[in-house]
Amino acid sequence: MAIQLAAAITSFVIAFLIVPVIIKYSLRKKLVDIPGRRKIHKRDTPSMGGIAIFLGFFISSLIWIDIQSWGNIKFILVALFVIFFIGVRDDLVPLRAMIKLMGQIMAASLLIFLFDLRIKSFYGLFGVHELPDIISYAMTYFTIIVITNSFNLIDGLDGLAGTIAILALTGFGTWFFLINDSIFSILSFSMVGAIFAFLIFNWEPSEVFMGDTGALVIGMMLAILTIRFIDLNYNLSEYSPYKFNASVATASCFIIIPLVDTLRIVILRLLKGQSPFKPDKSHVHHAIMRLGMTHGRTTMILGAAQILYIVLALIFRDFSERYVLTGVIVLSFILSVTLDRMILGRLSTKEVDERESDEPEVEGEEA
């Protein structure tokens, strides 16, 4: 673990030194996110913090991954470079959604065809194992794009995206270390260190946002780690103390907040007859803030929820895929419905209080 810790410290120092430079330069050049109707922040805020995250991660990875171990790993960094430049371009001059999607497909193609990162089976889910190549490729493209964009969607609150990313990356990185996959462990912890440095400036009240530059890179990295985890875990020996019987369900627990949030907003928008791609304030962090929570408390609540899922995955590690996945889906549904009921209850109470405050007071008769 010494190398992983060194990688995290290296990326932390690099990112910590770069973030203030980005803040100062962005304010001078007016490269800021301006408050608007759908924005929660109240002041112009630099939105290029993702540059520091990527540079810290990239330089640290170059330093601490043994040159003899590079092999096809270079294609992962090339794919992340593609996503990084798409994010920078979008933060500077917004890109059309289709252009961003094409860039993500290009990066995914590098991973699939040059690194051979693929979902090669259903891993026993629904009784299905090996998949035909065409379905394998389609499933991998879908998984990479969904996870990448789902993480980008939760980047709407001070400290939230960074906190969720740190928890997921630490979980994945620790597991890869335990099974002796040092390269992916170093990649994970290199990004953890950079995000920690960024969070110092991103906690409420935020001085900088990671923007699409950071959110897309982190989302793509989580997609890579998720697929890698599912495939390696499934093929671990039955006698390995680090094997989870439910590969897909366990991986989903590590990134549960972005996944549930994305599914939730798609369902809510479709129920309203709206396009699932229409921006609004129906995200789970918006919902929690309607209960009167601050940015910091909302982030801690969602972080605690993610930790809960990871702990449950550890507790039920010997259960089969169908049971763990069913439990994850049911628990997510219950928590989502409970949150919506709490919001409705608060709104009803607020309406009653407002009506009572508007009623004229009636003076009593004098005796």
Coordinates of C-alpha atoms in Angstrom, one line a residue:
M1 CA 0.0 0.0 0.0
A2 CA 3.0 2.3 0.3
I3 CA 3.1 3.0 -3.5
Q4 CA -0.6 3.7 -3.5
L5 CA -0.3 6.1 -0.6
A6 CA 2.7 7.8 -2.3
A7 CA 0.6 8.1 -5.5
A8 CA -2.3 9.7 -3.6
I9 CA 0.1 12.2 -1.8
T10 CA 1.8 13.1 -5.1
S11 CA -1.5 13.8 -6.9
F12 CA -2.7 15.7 -3.9
V13 CA 0.3 18.0 -3.8
I14 CA 0.2 18.7 -7.6
A15 CA -3.6 19.4 -7.6
F16 CA -3.4 21.5 -4.5
L17 CA -0.8 23.7 -6.1
I18 CA -2.6 24.0 -9.4
V19 CA -6.2 24.8 -8.1
P20 CA -5.4 28.3 -6.8
V21 CA -3.7 29.2 -10.1
I22 CA -6.8 28.0 -12.0
I23 CA -9.1 30.1 -9.7
K24 CA -7.0 33.2 -10.1
Y25 CA -6.7 32.9 -13.9
S26 CA -10.4 32.0 -14.4
L27 CA -11.6 35.0 -12.4
R28 CA -9.3 37.3 -14.4
K29 CA -10.4 35.9 -17.7
K30 CA -14.1 35.6 -16.6
L31 CA -14.1 31.8 -17.1
V32 CA -16.8 31.4 -14.5
D33 CA -20.1 29.6 -14.0
I34 CA -22.7 32.4 -13.7
P35 CA -25.7 31.8 -11.3
G36 CA -29.0 31.2 -13.1
R37 CA -32.4 29.7 -12.8
R38 CA -31.3 26.1 -12.4
K39 CA -28.1 27.0 -10.5
I40 CA -27.8 26.7 -6.7
H41 CA -24.7 28.8 -6.3
K42 CA -25.1 32.6 -5.7
R43 CA -21.9 34.1 -7.2
D44 CA -19.7 33.8 -10.2
T45 CA -17.5 30.7 -9.7
P46 CA -14.6 29.4 -11.7
S47 CA -15.5 26.1 -13.3
M48 CA -12.2 24.6 -14.6
G49 CA -11.1 22.8 -11.4
G50 CA -11.2 19.5 -13.3
I51 CA -7.9 20.5 -15.0
A52 CA -6.1 20.3 -11.6
I53 CA -7.7 16.9 -10.9
F54 CA -6.7 15.5 -14.2
L55 CA -3.1 16.8 -14.1
G56 CA -2.6 15.6 -10.6
F57 CA -3.9 12.1 -11.5
F58 CA -2.1 11.9 -14.8
I59 CA 1.4 13.0 -13.5
S60 CA 1.1 10.8 -10.4
S61 CA 0.2 7.8 -12.5
L62 CA 3.2 8.4 -14.8
I63 CA 5.5 8.6 -11.8
W64 CA 4.3 5.6 -9.8
I65 CA 3.2 3.0 -12.3
D66 CA 6.3 0.9 -13.3
I67 CA 7.2 1.6 -16.9
Q68 CA 7.5 -2.2 -17.5
S69 CA 3.8 -2.5 -16.5
W70 CA 2.5 0.0 -19.0
G71 CA 1.6 -2.3 -21.8
N72 CA -2.0 -1.6 -22.9
I73 CA -2.6 0.7 -19.8
K74 CA -1.5 3.6 -22.0
F75 CA -4.8 3.3 -23.8
I76 CA -6.7 4.0 -20.6
L77 CA -4.9 7.3 -20.3
V78 CA -5.4 8.1 -24.0
A79 CA -9.1 7.5 -23.6
L80 CA -9.2 9.8 -20.5
F81 CA -7.2 12.4 -22.5
V82 CA -10.0 12.4 -25.1
I83 CA -12.6 12.9 -22.4
F84 CA -10.5 15.6 -20.7
F85 CA -10.3 17.7 -23.9
I86 CA -14.0 17.3 -24.5
G87 CA -14.7 18.5 -21.0
V88 CA -12.3 21.5 -21.4
R89 CA -13.9 22.5 -24.7
D90 CA -17.4 22.2 -23.2
D91 CA -16.5 24.3 -20.1
L92 CA -15.0 27.0 -22.4
V93 CA -17.6 26.9 -25.2
P94 CA -20.5 24.6 -24.6
L95 CA -20.7 21.7 -27.0
R96 CA -23.9 20.2 -28.4
A97 CA -25.0 17.0 -26.6
M98 CA -24.5 14.9 -29.7
I99 CA -20.9 16.1 -30.1
K100 CA -20.1 15.2 -26.5
L101 CA -21.7 11.8 -27.0
M102 CA -19.6 11.1 -30.1
G103 CA -16.5 12.0 -28.1
Q104 CA -17.5 9.6 -25.4
I105 CA -18.1 6.8 -27.9
M106 CA -14.6 7.5 -29.4
A107 CA -13.0 7.2 -25.9
A108 CA -15.1 4.1 -25.2
S109 CA -13.9 2.6 -28.5
L110 CA -10.3 3.0 -27.5
L111 CA -11.0 1.2 -24.3
I112 CA -12.9 -1.6 -25.9
F113 CA -10.8 -2.3 -29.0
L114 CA -7.3 -1.4 -27.8
F115 CA -7.5 -2.3 -24.1
D116 CA -10.1 -5.0 -24.5
L117 CA -12.2 -3.6 -21.7
R118 CA -15.5 -5.5 -22.1
I119 CA -18.5 -6.9 -20.4
K120 CA -18.0 -10.4 -21.6
S121 CA -20.9 -12.1 -20.0
F122 CA -23.9 -11.6 -17.7
Y123 CA -21.9 -13.2 -15.0
G124 CA -24.7 -15.6 -14.1
L125 CA -27.4 -12.8 -13.8
F126 CA -30.7 -14.2 -15.0
G127 CA -28.9 -17.5 -15.6
V128 CA -27.0 -16.0 -18.5
H129 CA -23.2 -16.3 -18.8
E130 CA -21.3 -15.9 -22.0
L131 CA -22.6 -13.2 -24.5
P132 CA -22.2 -13.0 -28.3
D133 CA -19.6 -10.4 -29.2
I134 CA -22.1 -7.9 -30.7
I135 CA -24.1 -7.9 -27.4
S136 CA -20.9 -7.7 -25.4
Y137 CA -19.8 -4.6 -27.3
A138 CA -23.2 -3.0 -27.1
M139 CA -23.5 -3.6 -23.3
T140 CA -20.0 -2.2 -22.8
Y141 CA -20.7 1.0 -24.7
F142 CA -23.9 1.4 -22.9
T143 CA -22.3 0.9 -19.4
I144 CA -19.4 3.3 -20.1
I145 CA -21.7 6.1 -21.4
V146 CA -24.3 5.7 -18.6
I147 CA -21.8 5.7 -15.8
T148 CA -19.8 8.6 -17.2
N149 CA -22.9 10.8 -17.7
S150 CA -24.6 9.7 -14.4
F151 CA -21.6 11.0 -12.5
N152 CA -21.6 14.2 -14.5
L153 CA -25.3 14.7 -13.5
I154 CA -24.6 14.6 -9.7
D155 CA -22.1 17.4 -10.0
G156 CA -24.5 20.1 -8.9
L157 CA -23.7 20.7 -5.3
D158 CA -20.6 21.9 -3.4
G159 CA -18.5 18.9 -2.5
L160 CA -20.9 16.2 -3.6
A161 CA -19.3 14.8 -6.8
G162 CA -15.9 14.8 -5.1
T163 CA -17.1 13.1 -2.0
I164 CA -19.0 10.4 -3.9
A165 CA -16.0 9.9 -6.2
I166 CA -13.5 9.5 -3.3
L167 CA -15.7 6.9 -1.6
A168 CA -16.1 4.9 -4.9
L169 CA -12.4 5.2 -5.9
T170 CA -11.2 4.2 -2.4
G171 CA -13.4 1.2 -2.4
F172 CA -12.3 0.0 -5.8
G173 CA -8.6 0.9 -5.2
T174 CA -8.5 -1.0 -1.9
W175 CA -10.0 -4.1 -3.6
F176 CA -7.6 -4.0 -6.5
F177 CA -4.7 -3.7 -4.0
L178 CA -6.0 -6.7 -2.1
I179 CA -6.1 -8.9 -5.2
N180 CA -2.6 -7.6 -6.3
D181 CA -3.8 -5.6 -9.2
S182 CA -1.4 -2.8 -8.4
I183 CA -1.8 -0.8 -11.6
F184 CA -5.5 -0.2 -11.2
S185 CA -5.0 0.3 -7.5
I186 CA -2.5 3.1 -8.2
L187 CA -4.8 4.6 -10.8
S188 CA -7.6 4.7 -8.3
F189 CA -5.6 6.3 -5.5
S190 CA -3.9 8.8 -7.8
M191 CA -7.3 10.2 -8.6
V192 CA -8.3 10.0 -4.9
G193 CA -5.5 12.3 -3.9
A194 CA -6.2 14.9 -6.7
I195 CA -9.9 15.0 -5.7
F196 CA -9.1 15.4 -2.0
A197 CA -7.0 18.5 -2.9
F198 CA -9.8 19.8 -5.1
L199 CA -12.4 19.3 -2.3
I200 CA -10.5 21.7 -0.1
F201 CA -11.6 24.5 -2.5
N202 CA -14.9 23.0 -3.4
W203 CA -16.5 22.6 0.0
E204 CA -19.3 25.0 0.9
P205 CA -18.9 27.9 0.1
S206 CA -17.2 26.7 -3.0
E207 CA -14.3 28.6 -4.6
V208 CA -14.2 26.5 -7.7
F209 CA -16.2 23.8 -9.6
M210 CA -14.8 20.7 -11.3
G211 CA -16.9 21.4 -14.4
D212 CA -17.4 18.8 -17.2
T213 CA -13.6 18.7 -17.4
G214 CA -13.5 16.9 -14.0
A215 CA -16.9 15.2 -13.9
L216 CA -16.5 13.5 -17.3
V217 CA -13.0 12.3 -16.5
I218 CA -13.9 10.9 -13.1
G219 CA -17.1 9.4 -14.5
M220 CA -15.1 7.6 -17.3
M221 CA -12.6 6.4 -14.7
L222 CA -15.4 5.0 -12.5
A223 CA -16.9 3.2 -15.6
I224 CA -13.5 1.6 -16.3
L225 CA -13.0 0.5 -12.7
T226 CA -16.6 -0.8 -12.6
I227 CA -16.2 -3.1 -15.6
R228 CA -12.7 -4.1 -14.6
F229 CA -14.0 -5.0 -11.1
I230 CA -17.0 -7.1 -12.4
D231 CA -14.8 -9.1 -14.8
L232 CA -11.9 -9.7 -12.4
N233 CA -14.2 -10.5 -9.4
Y234 CA -16.2 -13.0 -11.4
N235 CA -13.1 -14.9 -12.4
L236 CA -11.5 -14.9 -9.0
S237 CA -11.0 -18.3 -7.4
E238 CA -13.9 -19.5 -5.3
Y239 CA -11.5 -19.8 -2.4
S240 CA -10.3 -16.1 -2.6
P241 CA -11.2 -14.2 0.6
Y242 CA -11.8 -11.1 -1.6
K243 CA -14.4 -12.6 -4.0
F244 CA -18.0 -11.3 -4.0
N245 CA -20.6 -13.7 -5.2
A246 CA -22.6 -10.9 -6.7
S247 CA -20.2 -9.1 -9.1
V248 CA -22.7 -6.8 -10.8
A249 CA -24.7 -5.9 -7.7
T250 CA -21.5 -5.2 -5.7
A251 CA -20.1 -3.0 -8.4
S252 CA -23.3 -1.0 -8.4
C253 CA -23.1 -0.4 -4.7
F254 CA -19.8 1.4 -5.2
I255 CA -21.4 3.9 -7.6
I256 CA -25.0 3.7 -6.3
I257 CA -25.7 7.4 -5.8
P258 CA -25.0 8.4 -9.4
L259 CA -26.9 5.4 -10.7
V260 CA -30.0 5.9 -8.6
D261 CA -30.1 9.6 -9.2
T262 CA -30.0 9.1 -13.0
L263 CA -32.7 6.4 -12.9
R264 CA -34.8 8.5 -10.6
I265 CA -34.7 11.7 -12.7
V266 CA -35.4 9.8 -15.9
I267 CA -38.5 8.2 -14.4
L268 CA -39.8 11.4 -12.8
R269 CA -39.4 13.3 -16.1
L270 CA -41.1 10.6 -18.1
L271 CA -44.0 10.6 -15.6
K272 CA -44.3 14.3 -16.1
G273 CA -44.4 13.8 -19.9
Q274 CA -41.0 15.6 -20.3
S275 CA -37.9 14.6 -22.1
P276 CA -35.5 12.6 -19.9
F277 CA -32.7 14.9 -21.1
K278 CA -34.5 18.1 -20.0
P279 CA -32.5 19.8 -17.2
D280 CA -34.4 20.6 -14.0
K281 CA -34.1 20.4 -10.2
S282 CA -35.4 16.9 -9.7
H283 CA -32.0 15.4 -8.7
V284 CA -31.7 13.7 -5.4
H285 CA -29.5 16.4 -4.0
H286 CA -32.1 19.1 -4.9
A287 CA -34.8 16.9 -3.2
I288 CA -32.8 16.7 0.1
M289 CA -32.1 20.4 0.1
R290 CA -35.9 21.0 -0.1
L291 CA -35.9 19.5 3.4
G292 CA -33.9 22.5 4.6
M293 CA -30.5 20.9 4.4
T294 CA -27.3 22.9 3.6
H295 CA -24.9 21.9 0.8
G296 CA -22.6 20.3 3.4
R297 CA -25.3 18.3 5.2
T298 CA -26.7 17.1 1.9
T299 CA -23.3 15.9 0.8
M300 CA -22.8 14.1 4.1
I301 CA -26.2 12.4 3.9
L302 CA -25.5 11.1 0.4
G303 CA -22.0 10.1 1.3
A304 CA -23.4 8.2 4.3
A305 CA -25.9 6.5 2.0
Q306 CA -23.1 5.4 -0.4
I307 CA -21.1 4.0 2.6
L308 CA -24.2 2.1 3.7
Y309 CA -24.5 0.4 0.4
I310 CA -20.8 -0.5 0.4
V311 CA -21.1 -2.0 3.9
L312 CA -24.1 -4.0 2.9
A313 CA -22.2 -5.3 -0.1
L314 CA -19.5 -6.5 2.3
I315 CA -22.0 -8.1 4.7
F316 CA -23.8 -10.0 1.9
R317 CA -20.7 -10.9 -0.1
D318 CA -21.6 -14.6 0.0
F319 CA -25.1 -14.1 -1.3
S320 CA -25.9 -14.8 -5.0
E321 CA -26.4 -12.1 -7.7
R322 CA -30.2 -12.3 -7.8
Y323 CA -30.6 -11.8 -4.0
V324 CA -28.1 -8.9 -3.7
L325 CA -29.3 -7.1 -6.8
T326 CA -32.9 -7.5 -5.7
G327 CA -32.0 -6.1 -2.3
V328 CA -30.2 -3.1 -3.9
I329 CA -33.2 -2.3 -6.1
V330 CA -35.7 -2.6 -3.3
L331 CA -33.7 -0.6 -0.9
S332 CA -33.1 2.2 -3.5
F333 CA -36.9 2.3 -4.3
I334 CA -37.8 2.5 -0.6
L335 CA -35.3 5.3 0.1
S336 CA -36.5 7.2 -3.0
V337 CA -40.2 6.9 -2.1
T338 CA -39.4 7.9 1.5
L339 CA -37.6 11.0 0.4
D340 CA -40.4 12.0 -1.9
R341 CA -43.0 11.5 0.9
M342 CA -40.9 13.6 3.3
I343 CA -40.7 16.4 0.7
L344 CA -44.5 16.3 0.2
G345 CA -45.0 16.3 4.0
R346 CA -42.8 19.3 4.4
L347 CA -44.5 21.2 1.6
S348 CA -48.0 20.4 3.1
T349 CA -46.8 21.7 6.5
K350 CA -45.4 24.8 4.9
E351 CA -48.6 25.5 3.0
V352 CA -50.6 25.2 6.3
D353 CA -48.3 27.5 8.1
E354 CA -48.5 30.1 5.3
R355 CA -52.3 30.0 5.3
E356 CA -52.4 30.4 9.1
S357 CA -50.0 33.3 9.0
D358 CA -52.2 35.0 6.3
E359 CA -55.4 34.7 8.3
P360 CA -56.4 38.0 10.2
E361 CA -56.3 37.8 13.9
V362 CA -59.7 38.1 15.7
E363 CA -59.7 40.1 18.9
G364 CA -61.7 38.7 21.8
E365 CA -64.6 40.6 23.3
E366 CA -63.9 42.5 26.4
A367 CA -65.6 41.2 29.5

